[in-house]
Amino acid sequence: RYPDGSVRLRNPNIELMDQDILYHLALGSGSHDLVSMFGDVKFVCMGGTPKRMEQFAYYIMEQIGHKLPTGTTLQDISQYSYRYSMYKVGPVLSISHGMGIPSVGILLHEVIKLMYHARVHDPVFFRIGTCGGIGLEGGTVVISESALDGMMQPFLELPVLGQLVRRPAKLDKEVGQELFALSEREDPYDTVIGKTMCTYDFYEGQGRLDGAFCNFTETDKMEYLNKIHKAGVINIEMESLSFAALTHHAGIKSAVICVTLVDRLKGDQVLAPKEVLDEWQERPCKLVSRYIRRYLTLKGRLSLDGHCGSMCV
């Protein structure tokens, strides 16, 4: 970051370009006034599906008291990209990142550049998602203290021009602890902190027996899951490694908060009813909203009676 907290790109080519087209967001530095549109952003919240992040946008709008001008409604800013969905609610961006490391990586490149072009200061990024628990009941909220790949390595490996580049997958420990402190005794579920394993695959890569292919046994699976559990891994998902590595490389504070949908020590398939899963998926959203509300309250920017944030986009 620059001394004033604005995002600094580690790419000298961007400043030499006439304009920077953020193709997958349907935005551009030449076609849009990105400073006016996004300059007040403080929090970037990402999750897998467009529908979930639309729901989060409406939820956070209620939680921070953001009022839209009469006759307007929330719009998907990136609807014409046909790839990701993005909603702006005052200082909060709610964006879908798709599934897996490649999808979230593409999005992060462009969102980090968006922060740069919009001259955003000290943004905080959150991934809000779902995961499989290791020794945790379904519905448990997990705050990642670090991200590991399927070989228990704490970095993202990426072939670049024939060379293997390794980037440390580090999350902001202070933000993680602040989130954990915001869990409440009255919450009807547990909130825990631990290591997260990020895989490139949902089935074989996570040791599931129910994929189209499987060349290991139940015994092999349980030995592996118990091994990583003893090493401190408490959940498995598919985005945290790239999310942590790219935000850390950009000098952006970030955190990953997921809810478990199944205890992998007890089975592979997600069997909870849809209405139960829907309620579970609201739990990480509640924790992130508490963090955002706390920040805005301390800054004197939270008002449940009036407009909060910025102009309608």
XYZ file of C-alpha atoms in Angstrom:
313
model
C 0.000 0.000 0.000
C 0.949 3.629 -0.381
C 1.632 5.633 2.842
C -1.916 7.077 2.762
C -3.417 3.570 2.749
C -4.448 3.534 -0.900
C -3.967 0.314 -2.837
C -0.685 -0.004 -4.708
C -0.515 -2.318 -7.710
C 2.534 -4.537 -8.143
C 2.343 -4.114 -11.911
C 4.079 -1.157 -13.619
C 2.260 -1.865 -16.900
C -1.111 -0.577 -15.658
C 0.054 3.041 -15.386
C 1.292 2.938 -19.003
C -2.101 1.908 -20.417
C -4.559 4.405 -21.918
C -7.340 2.612 -20.052
C -7.720 -0.534 -17.986
C -10.707 -2.691 -18.929
C -11.974 -4.788 -16.016
C -13.510 -7.259 -18.436
C -15.102 -9.704 -16.009
C -16.737 -6.876 -14.031
C -18.032 -4.989 -17.099
C -16.185 -1.867 -15.908
C -13.258 0.188 -17.139
C -11.040 3.048 -16.030
C -11.845 4.924 -19.242
C -15.541 4.131 -19.547
C -16.549 4.699 -15.908
C -15.817 7.285 -13.213
C -14.516 4.671 -10.793
C -13.504 7.208 -8.135
C -17.013 8.621 -7.981
C -18.640 5.189 -8.084
C -16.408 3.282 -5.670
C -14.121 5.755 -3.890
C -15.930 5.401 -0.552
C -15.717 1.588 -0.408
C -14.283 0.199 2.822
C -15.428 -3.431 2.841
C -15.396 -5.963 -0.001
C -17.448 -9.059 0.810
C -17.214 -12.069 -1.499
C -19.165 -15.305 -1.653
C -19.756 -18.087 -4.119
C -23.111 -17.552 -5.762
C -24.797 -14.453 -7.223
C -28.015 -15.122 -5.310
C -26.273 -15.410 -1.948
C -24.392 -12.158 -2.453
C -27.553 -10.368 -3.596
C -29.209 -11.528 -0.384
C -26.192 -10.351 1.614
C -26.405 -6.931 -0.064
C -30.003 -6.500 1.084
C -29.124 -7.851 4.544
C -26.192 -5.474 5.058
C -28.282 -2.592 3.731
C -30.741 -3.197 6.571
C -27.997 -3.740 9.141
C -26.147 -0.471 8.450
C -29.245 1.608 7.768
C -28.379 2.402 4.168
C -31.251 4.169 2.404
C -31.638 4.200 -1.370
C -33.040 7.303 -3.048
C -36.798 7.108 -3.640
C -37.648 5.209 -6.791
C -34.350 3.308 -6.989
C -33.340 -0.242 -6.163
C -30.137 -2.228 -5.841
C -28.660 -3.084 -9.228
C -26.180 -5.745 -10.249
C -23.354 -3.467 -11.389
C -21.624 -6.281 -13.299
C -24.733 -7.837 -14.824
C -23.468 -7.368 -18.371
C -20.306 -9.329 -17.695
C -22.480 -12.473 -17.352
C -19.815 -13.885 -15.023
C -19.884 -12.231 -11.595
C -22.520 -10.217 -9.740
C -21.667 -7.078 -7.758
C -23.811 -4.862 -5.547
C -22.796 -1.676 -3.756
C -24.381 -0.718 -0.448
C -22.705 2.457 0.764
C -19.161 1.490 1.843
C -19.802 -2.221 1.205
C -19.310 -4.180 -2.019
C -21.021 -7.565 -2.211
C -19.599 -9.710 -5.011
C -20.004 -13.317 -6.145
C -16.692 -15.069 -6.850
C -17.838 -18.353 -8.342
C -16.383 -21.710 -7.347
C -12.750 -22.623 -6.941
C -9.283 -21.059 -6.997
C -9.253 -19.999 -10.683
C -12.593 -18.178 -10.450
C -11.816 -16.268 -7.250
C -8.320 -15.489 -8.542
C -9.590 -13.831 -11.716
C -12.068 -11.778 -9.716
C -9.459 -10.674 -7.173
C -7.117 -9.374 -9.870
C -9.866 -7.099 -11.162
C -11.302 -6.077 -7.787
C -7.817 -5.170 -6.513
C -7.338 -3.066 -9.649
C -10.769 -1.538 -9.041
C -9.635 -0.488 -5.560
C -6.545 1.096 -7.118
C -8.414 3.013 -9.814
C -11.087 4.147 -7.319
C -8.369 5.364 -4.897
C -9.860 3.369 -2.039
C -8.031 3.640 1.290
C -7.358 0.668 3.602
C -10.057 -1.714 2.317
C -10.845 -4.930 4.187
C -11.771 -8.036 2.168
C -13.956 -10.869 3.475
C -14.739 -14.240 1.960
C -18.088 -15.465 3.260
C -18.691 -19.082 2.356
C -19.451 -22.696 3.120
C -17.142 -25.587 3.886
C -16.852 -29.116 5.149
C -15.962 -29.356 8.823
C -13.355 -31.715 10.286
C -14.699 -32.765 13.675
C -17.236 -29.910 13.642
C -20.996 -30.259 13.488
C -22.916 -28.727 10.616
C -23.761 -25.073 11.259
C -20.476 -24.233 13.009
C -18.918 -20.913 11.986
C -15.207 -21.181 11.180
C -12.815 -18.223 11.034
C -9.654 -19.201 9.146
C -6.409 -18.381 10.906
C -4.399 -19.570 7.886
C -4.889 -21.318 4.544
C -3.111 -24.498 3.396
C -3.206 -26.395 0.117
C -3.964 -30.112 -0.222
C -0.338 -30.927 0.598
C -0.499 -28.844 3.805
C 1.649 -26.090 2.267
C 0.869 -22.471 3.313
C 1.222 -20.892 -0.107
C -0.352 -20.664 -3.551
C 1.663 -22.186 -6.381
C 1.134 -20.673 -9.822
C 3.035 -21.442 -13.047
C 4.001 -18.091 -14.640
C 5.904 -18.124 -17.952
C 7.115 -21.632 -17.222
C 8.294 -20.791 -13.708
C 6.515 -21.928 -10.551
C 5.709 -18.884 -8.409
C 4.910 -19.350 -4.701
C 2.930 -16.710 -2.833
C 2.340 -16.985 0.940
C -1.337 -17.478 1.791
C -1.614 -15.196 4.807
C -4.764 -13.775 6.375
C -4.899 -10.830 8.773
C -4.712 -12.254 12.293
C -5.990 -9.056 13.915
C -9.144 -9.003 11.785
C -9.666 -12.700 12.543
C -9.417 -12.126 16.290
C -11.745 -9.133 16.099
C -14.301 -11.260 14.280
C -13.984 -14.018 16.879
C -14.501 -11.472 19.672
C -17.778 -10.464 18.010
C -19.271 -13.937 18.423
C -21.917 -13.877 21.155
C -22.823 -16.327 23.896
C -26.433 -16.116 22.780
C -25.562 -17.441 19.319
C -27.176 -20.894 18.953
C -24.000 -22.255 17.339
C -20.254 -22.397 17.932
C -17.726 -20.021 16.369
C -14.162 -21.335 16.185
C -10.767 -20.383 14.716
C -8.423 -22.817 13.010
C -6.490 -23.820 9.915
C -8.346 -24.173 6.621
C -7.386 -26.568 3.843
C -8.113 -25.284 0.344
C -8.316 -27.852 -2.468
C -8.569 -27.647 -6.251
C -11.403 -30.183 -6.355
C -14.605 -30.971 -4.438
C -14.493 -34.757 -4.768
C -11.149 -36.578 -5.013
C -9.191 -33.557 -3.794
C -11.232 -33.505 -0.588
C -11.139 -37.281 -0.094
C -14.786 -37.921 -0.954
C -15.944 -41.427 -1.841
C -18.958 -40.278 -3.884
C -17.366 -38.698 -6.964
C -17.351 -40.120 -10.494
C -13.856 -41.477 -9.768
C -12.311 -42.855 -6.585
C -9.255 -45.088 -6.144
C -9.040 -45.034 -2.341
C -10.970 -46.726 0.453
C -12.986 -45.487 3.413
C -10.042 -46.434 5.608
C -7.659 -44.370 3.461
C -9.990 -41.392 3.659
C -10.397 -41.536 7.418
C -6.653 -41.892 7.986
C -6.041 -38.770 5.894
C -8.809 -36.692 7.516
C -7.643 -37.641 10.997
C -4.049 -36.808 10.022
C -4.879 -33.277 8.873
C -7.213 -32.816 11.845
C -4.355 -33.603 14.234
C -2.285 -30.995 12.354
C -4.880 -28.346 13.193
C -7.055 -28.321 10.060
C -10.704 -27.893 11.028
C -12.367 -27.277 7.666
C -11.960 -27.748 3.922
C -13.097 -25.461 1.095
C -11.944 -24.320 -2.357
C -11.113 -20.595 -2.382
C -9.197 -19.497 0.732
C -5.693 -20.244 -0.618
C -6.018 -17.895 -3.598
C -8.008 -15.356 -1.579
C -5.364 -15.211 1.165
C -2.368 -15.230 -1.195
C -3.590 -12.475 -3.522
C -4.896 -10.137 -0.824
C -1.664 -10.557 1.157
C 0.412 -9.904 -1.991
C -1.619 -6.726 -2.541
C -1.159 -5.568 1.068
C -4.914 -5.792 1.749
C -6.312 -6.994 5.083
C -8.522 -10.032 4.636
C -10.412 -12.746 6.490
C -12.262 -15.942 5.591
C -15.445 -16.869 7.462
C -17.320 -20.041 6.534
C -20.077 -22.221 7.918
C -19.758 -26.006 7.948
C -22.398 -27.946 6.025
C -21.220 -31.410 7.074
C -18.740 -33.051 9.454
C -16.443 -34.922 7.069
C -15.484 -37.354 9.826
C -19.095 -38.562 9.704
C -19.813 -38.524 5.980
C -19.336 -36.970 2.561
C -22.738 -35.781 1.396
C -24.639 -32.680 2.526
C -27.899 -34.103 3.884
C -29.393 -31.185 5.845
C -32.729 -29.819 4.492
C -32.584 -26.703 2.338
C -34.247 -24.486 4.927
C -31.623 -25.545 7.474
C -28.784 -24.898 5.016
C -30.214 -21.459 4.237
C -30.202 -20.531 7.935
C -26.690 -21.878 8.398
C -25.398 -19.776 5.500
C -26.699 -16.628 7.193
C -24.397 -17.157 10.180
C -21.101 -15.931 8.633
C -23.044 -12.979 7.197
C -24.168 -12.012 10.692
C -20.613 -12.060 12.014
C -19.285 -9.914 9.158
C -22.176 -7.476 9.569
C -21.281 -7.081 13.258
C -17.722 -6.192 12.233
C -18.933 -3.629 9.693
C -21.501 -2.135 12.081
C -18.854 -1.848 14.796
C -16.474 -0.035 12.454
C -19.130 2.373 11.186
C -20.333 3.043 14.726
C -16.814 3.906 15.884
C -16.446 6.221 12.885
C -19.810 7.852 13.540
C -21.122 6.693 10.161
C -23.857 4.298 11.278
C -27.384 5.646 11.250
C -30.411 3.386 11.343
C -32.652 6.396 10.788
C -31.118 7.840 7.639
C -28.782 7.498 4.721
C -25.424 5.863 5.309
C -22.582 5.586 2.845
C -22.625 7.095 -0.612
C -24.648 7.888 -3.677
C -26.700 5.200 -5.339
C -24.836 3.574 -8.223
